Amino acid sequence: MGCFECCIKCLGGVPYASLVATILCFSGVALFCGCGHVALAGTVAILEQHFSTNTRDHAVLSEVIQLMQYVIYGIASFFFLYGIILLAEGFYTTSAVKELHGEFKTTACGRCISGMFVFLTYVLGVAWLGVFGFSAVPVFMFYNIWSTCEVIKSPQTNGTAGVEQICVDIRQYGIIPWNAFPGKICGSALENICNTNEFYMSYHLFIVACAGAGATVIALLIYMMATTYNYAVLKFKSREDCCTKF
């Protein structure tokens, strides 16, 4: 067998679905964790400087955000290892591995491990649907603030007395208590907030983090199909010398 035929044979055994899902999962988790971490820090800075000058009013929120940043570290580490494990499982259930390392038969333990991956991937997929929805909340909040600033900048309202009556009350989102001061920013002061680097960066980073969460959901859906197919092959063809290329 020549080198070309050998390369074609090896490429034919690559689990492309698992490979695409792994790349998409790594990219999505990296975007979500990296951008989300920086955006959370920027959100705290905006609240402290403009919406809640008393530290005690947002002490609980600061602790929650700090805890979420630590959770982000754990999520990144877990999915890095989990993605590698699923990719390895995809490679080791291909016919190419069987032909390179000799004939083998599936065992009850192997089928049990494959079924465990199916169950865990489904649970993670449902969990990440919740994460994706949760990550859209700050995007919605920042979008409302940005759209209010655009109304202030519009020619119809710019320079008129009604500008100072256009306000954003961050307390209505429930992230700081109602007794927080000032809590509400109006007019030109609100426009100045929208022009700061913290607001601009946090807004766009939250959008990227939300997109990363969506990419991770898609990756987990691909993982679901791949692991389910692998388990089905191992289950129903356990007495045969065959395996999957998915």
Short mmCIF file of N, CA and C in Angstrom, two decimals, residues 66-206:
data_model
loop_
_atom_site.label_atom_id
_atom_site.label_comp_id
_atom_site.label_asym_id
_atom_site.label_seq_id
_atom_site.Cartn_x
_atom_site.Cartn_y
_atom_site.Cartn_z
N GLN A 66 -18.25 37.97 41.37
CA GLN A 66 -16.96 37.35 41.63
C GLN A 66 -17.06 35.83 41.63
N LEU A 67 -18.14 35.32 42.22
CA LEU A 67 -18.37 33.87 42.19
C LEU A 67 -18.57 33.37 40.77
N MET A 68 -19.30 34.12 39.96
CA MET A 68 -19.51 33.72 38.57
C MET A 68 -18.21 33.70 37.79
N GLN A 69 -17.30 34.61 38.10
CA GLN A 69 -16.00 34.62 37.43
C GLN A 69 -15.19 33.38 37.77
N TYR A 70 -15.28 32.93 39.03
CA TYR A 70 -14.60 31.68 39.40
C TYR A 70 -15.26 30.48 38.72
N VAL A 71 -16.59 30.52 38.61
CA VAL A 71 -17.30 29.44 37.92
C VAL A 71 -16.88 29.36 36.46
N ILE A 72 -16.63 30.52 35.86
CA ILE A 72 -16.19 30.56 34.47
C ILE A 72 -14.87 29.81 34.30
N TYR A 73 -13.95 29.97 35.26
CA TYR A 73 -12.69 29.22 35.20
C TYR A 73 -12.94 27.72 35.21
N GLY A 74 -13.88 27.29 36.08
CA GLY A 74 -14.20 25.87 36.14
C GLY A 74 -14.84 25.35 34.87
N ILE A 75 -15.74 26.16 34.29
CA ILE A 75 -16.39 25.76 33.04
C ILE A 75 -15.38 25.58 31.92
N ALA A 76 -14.45 26.52 31.82
CA ALA A 76 -13.44 26.43 30.76
C ALA A 76 -12.59 25.18 30.92
N SER A 77 -12.17 24.88 32.15
CA SER A 77 -11.33 23.70 32.38
C SER A 77 -12.10 22.41 32.10
N PHE A 78 -13.35 22.36 32.58
CA PHE A 78 -14.14 21.14 32.39
C PHE A 78 -14.38 20.84 30.92
N PHE A 79 -14.80 21.85 30.16
CA PHE A 79 -15.12 21.59 28.76
C PHE A 79 -13.88 21.34 27.92
N PHE A 80 -12.74 21.85 28.35
CA PHE A 80 -11.50 21.51 27.64
C PHE A 80 -11.22 20.02 27.77
N LEU A 81 -11.37 19.48 28.98
CA LEU A 81 -11.14 18.05 29.19
C LEU A 81 -12.25 17.21 28.56
N TYR A 82 -13.49 17.65 28.70
CA TYR A 82 -14.62 16.88 28.19
C TYR A 82 -14.59 16.81 26.66
N GLY A 83 -14.23 17.92 26.02
CA GLY A 83 -14.13 17.91 24.57
C GLY A 83 -13.06 16.96 24.07
N ILE A 84 -11.92 16.93 24.76
CA ILE A 84 -10.85 16.01 24.37
C ILE A 84 -11.30 14.56 24.56
N ILE A 85 -12.01 14.29 25.67
CA ILE A 85 -12.47 12.92 25.93
C ILE A 85 -13.46 12.47 24.86
N LEU A 86 -14.42 13.33 24.49
CA LEU A 86 -15.39 12.96 23.47
C LEU A 86 -14.73 12.79 22.10
N LEU A 87 -13.74 13.64 21.81
CA LEU A 87 -13.03 13.49 20.54
C LEU A 87 -12.25 12.19 20.53
N ALA A 88 -11.62 11.85 21.65
CA ALA A 88 -10.88 10.59 21.72
C ALA A 88 -11.82 9.40 21.58
N GLU A 89 -13.01 9.50 22.19
CA GLU A 89 -13.98 8.42 22.05
C GLU A 89 -14.42 8.26 20.60
N GLY A 90 -14.56 9.40 19.91
CA GLY A 90 -14.91 9.32 18.50
C GLY A 90 -13.83 8.65 17.67
N PHE A 91 -12.57 8.95 17.97
CA PHE A 91 -11.47 8.32 17.23
C PHE A 91 -11.38 6.83 17.54
N TYR A 92 -11.55 6.48 18.81
CA TYR A 92 -11.37 5.08 19.19
C TYR A 92 -12.56 4.21 18.86
N THR A 93 -13.61 4.77 18.29
CA THR A 93 -14.73 3.96 17.82
C THR A 93 -14.81 3.95 16.30
N THR A 94 -13.72 4.25 15.64
CA THR A 94 -13.68 4.21 14.18
C THR A 94 -13.03 2.93 13.70
N SER A 95 -13.33 2.58 12.49
CA SER A 95 -12.75 1.36 11.91
C SER A 95 -11.26 1.53 11.69
N ALA A 96 -10.78 2.79 11.53
CA ALA A 96 -9.35 2.99 11.32
C ALA A 96 -8.56 2.56 12.54
N VAL A 97 -9.05 2.88 13.74
CA VAL A 97 -8.36 2.47 14.96
C VAL A 97 -8.38 0.96 15.10
N LYS A 98 -9.51 0.36 14.74
CA LYS A 98 -9.62 -1.10 14.83
C LYS A 98 -8.59 -1.76 13.92
N GLU A 99 -8.41 -1.24 12.72
CA GLU A 99 -7.49 -1.85 11.78
C GLU A 99 -6.04 -1.58 12.14
N LEU A 100 -5.77 -0.46 12.82
CA LEU A 100 -4.40 -0.14 13.20
C LEU A 100 -3.96 -0.93 14.44
N HIS A 101 -4.86 -1.16 15.36
CA HIS A 101 -4.49 -1.76 16.63
C HIS A 101 -5.03 -3.19 16.80
N GLY A 102 -5.52 -3.76 15.74
CA GLY A 102 -5.96 -5.13 15.81
C GLY A 102 -7.45 -5.25 16.05
N GLU A 103 -7.96 -6.43 15.86
CA GLU A 103 -9.39 -6.66 16.03
C GLU A 103 -9.77 -6.59 17.50
N PHE A 104 -10.96 -6.10 17.75
CA PHE A 104 -11.46 -6.06 19.12
C PHE A 104 -12.97 -6.25 19.08
N LYS A 105 -13.51 -6.61 20.23
CA LYS A 105 -14.95 -6.75 20.38
C LYS A 105 -15.42 -5.82 21.49
N THR A 106 -16.58 -5.27 21.30
CA THR A 106 -17.11 -4.37 22.31
C THR A 106 -17.47 -5.15 23.58
N THR A 107 -17.29 -4.51 24.71
CA THR A 107 -17.60 -5.12 25.99
C THR A 107 -18.74 -4.37 26.66
N ALA A 108 -19.28 -4.99 27.69
CA ALA A 108 -20.37 -4.34 28.43
C ALA A 108 -19.88 -3.04 29.08
N CYS A 109 -18.63 -3.05 29.54
CA CYS A 109 -18.06 -1.85 30.15
C CYS A 109 -17.94 -0.73 29.13
N GLY A 110 -17.50 -1.08 27.92
CA GLY A 110 -17.37 -0.07 26.87
C GLY A 110 -18.71 0.53 26.49
N ARG A 111 -19.74 -0.33 26.39
CA ARG A 111 -21.07 0.17 26.06
C ARG A 111 -21.63 1.03 27.19
N CYS A 112 -21.30 0.66 28.43
CA CYS A 112 -21.77 1.45 29.58
C CYS A 112 -21.13 2.83 29.58
N ILE A 113 -19.84 2.90 29.27
CA ILE A 113 -19.15 4.19 29.21
C ILE A 113 -19.71 5.04 28.09
N SER A 114 -19.96 4.41 26.93
CA SER A 114 -20.54 5.15 25.82
C SER A 114 -21.92 5.68 26.17
N GLY A 115 -22.74 4.88 26.87
CA GLY A 115 -24.05 5.34 27.30
C GLY A 115 -23.96 6.47 28.31
N MET A 116 -22.94 6.42 29.16
CA MET A 116 -22.74 7.49 30.14
C MET A 116 -22.44 8.80 29.42
N PHE A 117 -21.63 8.75 28.37
CA PHE A 117 -21.34 9.95 27.59
C PHE A 117 -22.60 10.51 26.93
N VAL A 118 -23.47 9.63 26.46
CA VAL A 118 -24.72 10.08 25.86
C VAL A 118 -25.56 10.84 26.89
N PHE A 119 -25.72 10.24 28.06
CA PHE A 119 -26.53 10.87 29.11
C PHE A 119 -25.91 12.20 29.56
N LEU A 120 -24.61 12.21 29.79
CA LEU A 120 -23.95 13.43 30.26
C LEU A 120 -24.02 14.54 29.21
N THR A 121 -23.90 14.18 27.95
CA THR A 121 -23.96 15.19 26.89
C THR A 121 -25.36 15.78 26.78
N TYR A 122 -26.38 14.95 26.94
CA TYR A 122 -27.75 15.47 26.93
C TYR A 122 -27.98 16.42 28.10
N VAL A 123 -27.49 16.07 29.28
CA VAL A 123 -27.65 16.93 30.46
C VAL A 123 -26.93 18.26 30.24
N LEU A 124 -25.70 18.20 29.72
CA LEU A 124 -24.96 19.44 29.46
C LEU A 124 -25.63 20.28 28.39
N GLY A 125 -26.23 19.64 27.40
CA GLY A 125 -26.93 20.39 26.36
C GLY A 125 -28.11 21.17 26.92
N VAL A 126 -28.89 20.52 27.79
CA VAL A 126 -30.03 21.21 28.43
C VAL A 126 -29.52 22.34 29.32
N ALA A 127 -28.44 22.08 30.06
CA ALA A 127 -27.89 23.11 30.94
C ALA A 127 -27.39 24.32 30.15
N TRP A 128 -26.76 24.06 29.01
CA TRP A 128 -26.24 25.17 28.22
C TRP A 128 -27.34 25.95 27.52
N LEU A 129 -28.47 25.33 27.29
CA LEU A 129 -29.62 26.10 26.80
C LEU A 129 -30.02 27.16 27.82
N GLY A 130 -29.97 26.76 29.11
CA GLY A 130 -30.24 27.74 30.17
C GLY A 130 -29.17 28.81 30.24
N VAL A 131 -27.91 28.42 30.07
CA VAL A 131 -26.81 29.40 30.07
C VAL A 131 -26.96 30.37 28.91
N PHE A 132 -27.34 29.85 27.75
CA PHE A 132 -27.54 30.71 26.59
C PHE A 132 -28.64 31.73 26.83
N GLY A 133 -29.74 31.28 27.43
CA GLY A 133 -30.82 32.21 27.76
C GLY A 133 -30.40 33.23 28.80
N PHE A 134 -29.66 32.77 29.81
CA PHE A 134 -29.20 33.68 30.86
C PHE A 134 -28.22 34.72 30.32
N SER A 135 -27.37 34.32 29.36
CA SER A 135 -26.40 35.26 28.81
C SER A 135 -27.05 36.33 27.95
N ALA A 136 -28.29 36.10 27.53
CA ALA A 136 -29.00 37.13 26.75
C ALA A 136 -29.57 38.24 27.63
N VAL A 137 -29.66 38.00 28.94
CA VAL A 137 -30.22 39.01 29.85
C VAL A 137 -29.37 40.27 29.90
N PRO A 138 -28.05 40.19 30.14
CA PRO A 138 -27.26 41.43 30.12
C PRO A 138 -27.22 42.11 28.75
N VAL A 139 -27.32 41.32 27.67
CA VAL A 139 -27.37 41.93 26.34
C VAL A 139 -28.64 42.76 26.21
N PHE A 140 -29.76 42.24 26.69
CA PHE A 140 -31.02 42.97 26.67
C PHE A 140 -30.92 44.25 27.50
N MET A 141 -30.31 44.15 28.67
CA MET A 141 -30.19 45.30 29.56
C MET A 141 -29.32 46.39 28.92
N PHE A 142 -28.17 46.00 28.40
CA PHE A 142 -27.28 46.99 27.77
C PHE A 142 -27.90 47.56 26.51
N TYR A 143 -28.66 46.73 25.79
CA TYR A 143 -29.32 47.24 24.58
C TYR A 143 -30.34 48.32 24.92
N ASN A 144 -31.08 48.12 26.00
CA ASN A 144 -32.05 49.14 26.42
C ASN A 144 -31.36 50.45 26.77
N ILE A 145 -30.22 50.35 27.48
CA ILE A 145 -29.49 51.56 27.83
C ILE A 145 -28.95 52.23 26.57
N TRP A 146 -28.40 51.43 25.66
CA TRP A 146 -27.84 51.99 24.42
C TRP A 146 -28.92 52.64 23.56
N SER A 147 -30.09 51.99 23.46
CA SER A 147 -31.16 52.56 22.64
C SER A 147 -31.69 53.85 23.26
N THR A 148 -31.69 53.94 24.60
CA THR A 148 -32.10 55.18 25.25
C THR A 148 -31.12 56.30 24.95
N CYS A 149 -29.84 55.96 24.94
CA CYS A 149 -28.82 56.96 24.58
C CYS A 149 -28.98 57.42 23.14
N GLU A 150 -29.36 56.51 22.26
CA GLU A 150 -29.57 56.89 20.87
C GLU A 150 -30.75 57.84 20.73
N VAL A 151 -31.77 57.67 21.57
CA VAL A 151 -32.89 58.61 21.57
C VAL A 151 -32.43 59.99 22.02
N ILE A 152 -31.56 60.02 23.01
CA ILE A 152 -31.04 61.30 23.50
C ILE A 152 -30.20 62.00 22.42
N LYS A 153 -29.46 61.21 21.65
CA LYS A 153 -28.59 61.79 20.62
C LYS A 153 -29.35 62.18 19.35
N SER A 154 -30.57 61.72 19.21
CA SER A 154 -31.31 61.97 17.98
C SER A 154 -31.60 63.46 17.82
N PRO A 155 -31.69 63.95 16.57
CA PRO A 155 -31.93 65.40 16.34
C PRO A 155 -33.25 65.89 16.92
N GLN A 156 -34.23 65.00 17.06
CA GLN A 156 -35.53 65.43 17.57
C GLN A 156 -35.47 65.82 19.04
N THR A 157 -34.56 65.19 19.79
CA THR A 157 -34.50 65.46 21.23
C THR A 157 -33.22 66.16 21.66
N ASN A 158 -32.18 66.11 20.85
CA ASN A 158 -30.90 66.70 21.24
C ASN A 158 -31.03 68.22 21.37
N GLY A 159 -30.58 68.74 22.50
CA GLY A 159 -30.61 70.17 22.73
C GLY A 159 -31.92 70.69 23.26
N THR A 160 -32.91 69.85 23.49
CA THR A 160 -34.20 70.29 24.01
C THR A 160 -34.27 70.04 25.52
N ALA A 161 -35.27 70.65 26.14
CA ALA A 161 -35.41 70.49 27.59
C ALA A 161 -35.88 69.09 27.97
N GLY A 162 -36.50 68.38 27.04
CA GLY A 162 -37.01 67.05 27.33
C GLY A 162 -35.94 65.99 27.46
N VAL A 163 -34.70 66.33 27.08
CA VAL A 163 -33.62 65.35 27.16
C VAL A 163 -33.40 64.90 28.60
N GLU A 164 -33.46 65.83 29.53
CA GLU A 164 -33.20 65.50 30.94
C GLU A 164 -34.31 64.65 31.55
N GLN A 165 -35.40 64.48 30.84
CA GLN A 165 -36.48 63.63 31.34
C GLN A 165 -36.38 62.20 30.83
N ILE A 166 -35.44 61.94 29.95
CA ILE A 166 -35.21 60.59 29.43
C ILE A 166 -34.21 59.91 30.36
N CYS A 167 -34.65 58.85 31.03
CA CYS A 167 -33.84 58.23 32.09
C CYS A 167 -33.76 56.72 31.90
N VAL A 168 -32.79 56.15 32.60
CA VAL A 168 -32.66 54.70 32.75
C VAL A 168 -32.54 54.40 34.22
N ASP A 169 -33.47 53.59 34.73
CA ASP A 169 -33.44 53.19 36.14
C ASP A 169 -32.96 51.75 36.20
N ILE A 170 -31.70 51.56 36.58
CA ILE A 170 -31.11 50.23 36.59
C ILE A 170 -31.70 49.36 37.68
N ARG A 171 -32.39 49.98 38.64
CA ARG A 171 -32.98 49.22 39.73
C ARG A 171 -34.14 48.34 39.28
N GLN A 172 -34.76 48.68 38.17
CA GLN A 172 -35.91 47.90 37.70
C GLN A 172 -35.50 46.51 37.21
N TYR A 173 -34.20 46.32 36.94
CA TYR A 173 -33.73 45.00 36.52
C TYR A 173 -33.45 44.08 37.69
N GLY A 174 -33.50 44.62 38.92
CA GLY A 174 -33.33 43.79 40.10
C GLY A 174 -31.90 43.46 40.47
N ILE A 175 -30.93 44.08 39.82
CA ILE A 175 -29.53 43.76 40.13
C ILE A 175 -29.00 44.58 41.30
N ILE A 176 -29.64 45.71 41.61
CA ILE A 176 -29.32 46.49 42.79
C ILE A 176 -30.64 46.82 43.50
N PRO A 177 -30.61 47.02 44.82
CA PRO A 177 -31.86 47.28 45.57
C PRO A 177 -32.47 48.62 45.21
N TRP A 178 -33.75 48.80 45.56
CA TRP A 178 -34.46 50.03 45.24
C TRP A 178 -33.96 51.23 46.03
N ASN A 179 -33.31 50.98 47.16
CA ASN A 179 -32.78 52.11 47.93
C ASN A 179 -31.38 52.52 47.50
N ALA A 180 -30.86 51.92 46.43
CA ALA A 180 -29.53 52.29 45.94
C ALA A 180 -29.57 53.71 45.37
N PHE A 181 -28.49 54.44 45.60
CA PHE A 181 -28.42 55.83 45.12
C PHE A 181 -27.23 55.97 44.17
N PRO A 182 -27.43 56.66 43.02
CA PRO A 182 -28.68 57.28 42.57
C PRO A 182 -29.65 56.30 41.92
N GLY A 183 -29.14 55.21 41.35
CA GLY A 183 -30.02 54.21 40.76
C GLY A 183 -30.58 54.59 39.41
N LYS A 184 -30.87 55.86 39.21
CA LYS A 184 -31.45 56.35 37.95
C LYS A 184 -30.57 57.46 37.39
N ILE A 185 -30.26 57.35 36.11
CA ILE A 185 -29.44 58.35 35.41
C ILE A 185 -30.25 58.91 34.25
N CYS A 186 -30.19 60.22 34.07
CA CYS A 186 -31.00 60.87 33.04
C CYS A 186 -30.15 61.78 32.15
N GLY A 187 -30.69 62.03 30.97
CA GLY A 187 -30.18 63.08 30.10
C GLY A 187 -28.72 62.95 29.70
N SER A 188 -28.03 64.08 29.81
CA SER A 188 -26.63 64.14 29.39
C SER A 188 -25.73 63.22 30.20
N ALA A 189 -26.07 63.01 31.47
CA ALA A 189 -25.27 62.10 32.29
C ALA A 189 -25.34 60.68 31.74
N LEU A 190 -26.52 60.28 31.29
CA LEU A 190 -26.68 58.95 30.69
C LEU A 190 -25.92 58.86 29.38
N GLU A 191 -25.94 59.93 28.60
CA GLU A 191 -25.20 59.93 27.34
C GLU A 191 -23.71 59.80 27.58
N ASN A 192 -23.21 60.43 28.65
CA ASN A 192 -21.79 60.31 28.98
C ASN A 192 -21.41 58.88 29.35
N ILE A 193 -22.34 58.16 30.01
CA ILE A 193 -22.07 56.77 30.35
C ILE A 193 -21.94 55.93 29.09
N CYS A 194 -22.83 56.17 28.14
CA CYS A 194 -22.79 55.40 26.89
C CYS A 194 -21.53 55.67 26.08
N ASN A 195 -20.90 56.81 26.32
CA ASN A 195 -19.68 57.15 25.58
C ASN A 195 -18.41 56.63 26.25
N THR A 196 -18.54 56.01 27.41
CA THR A 196 -17.36 55.50 28.10
C THR A 196 -16.90 54.18 27.48
N ASN A 197 -15.61 53.90 27.65
CA ASN A 197 -15.05 52.65 27.13
C ASN A 197 -15.61 51.44 27.86
N GLU A 198 -15.89 51.59 29.16
CA GLU A 198 -16.43 50.45 29.92
C GLU A 198 -17.77 50.00 29.36
N PHE A 199 -18.63 50.96 29.05
CA PHE A 199 -19.95 50.60 28.52
C PHE A 199 -19.81 49.98 27.13
N TYR A 200 -19.02 50.60 26.27
CA TYR A 200 -18.86 50.11 24.90
C TYR A 200 -18.30 48.68 24.90
N MET A 201 -17.24 48.46 25.69
CA MET A 201 -16.62 47.15 25.72
C MET A 201 -17.53 46.10 26.35
N SER A 202 -18.16 46.44 27.47
CA SER A 202 -19.03 45.48 28.15
C SER A 202 -20.20 45.07 27.27
N TYR A 203 -20.80 46.03 26.59
CA TYR A 203 -21.94 45.74 25.72
C TYR A 203 -21.57 44.75 24.63
N HIS A 204 -20.49 45.04 23.93
CA HIS A 204 -20.09 44.17 22.82
C HIS A 204 -19.53 42.84 23.31
N LEU A 205 -18.87 42.84 24.46
CA LEU A 205 -18.36 41.57 24.99
C LEU A 205 -19.49 40.67 25.43
N PHE A 206 -20.56 41.24 25.98
CA PHE A 206 -21.71 40.42 26.34
C PHE A 206 -22.36 39.82 25.09
#
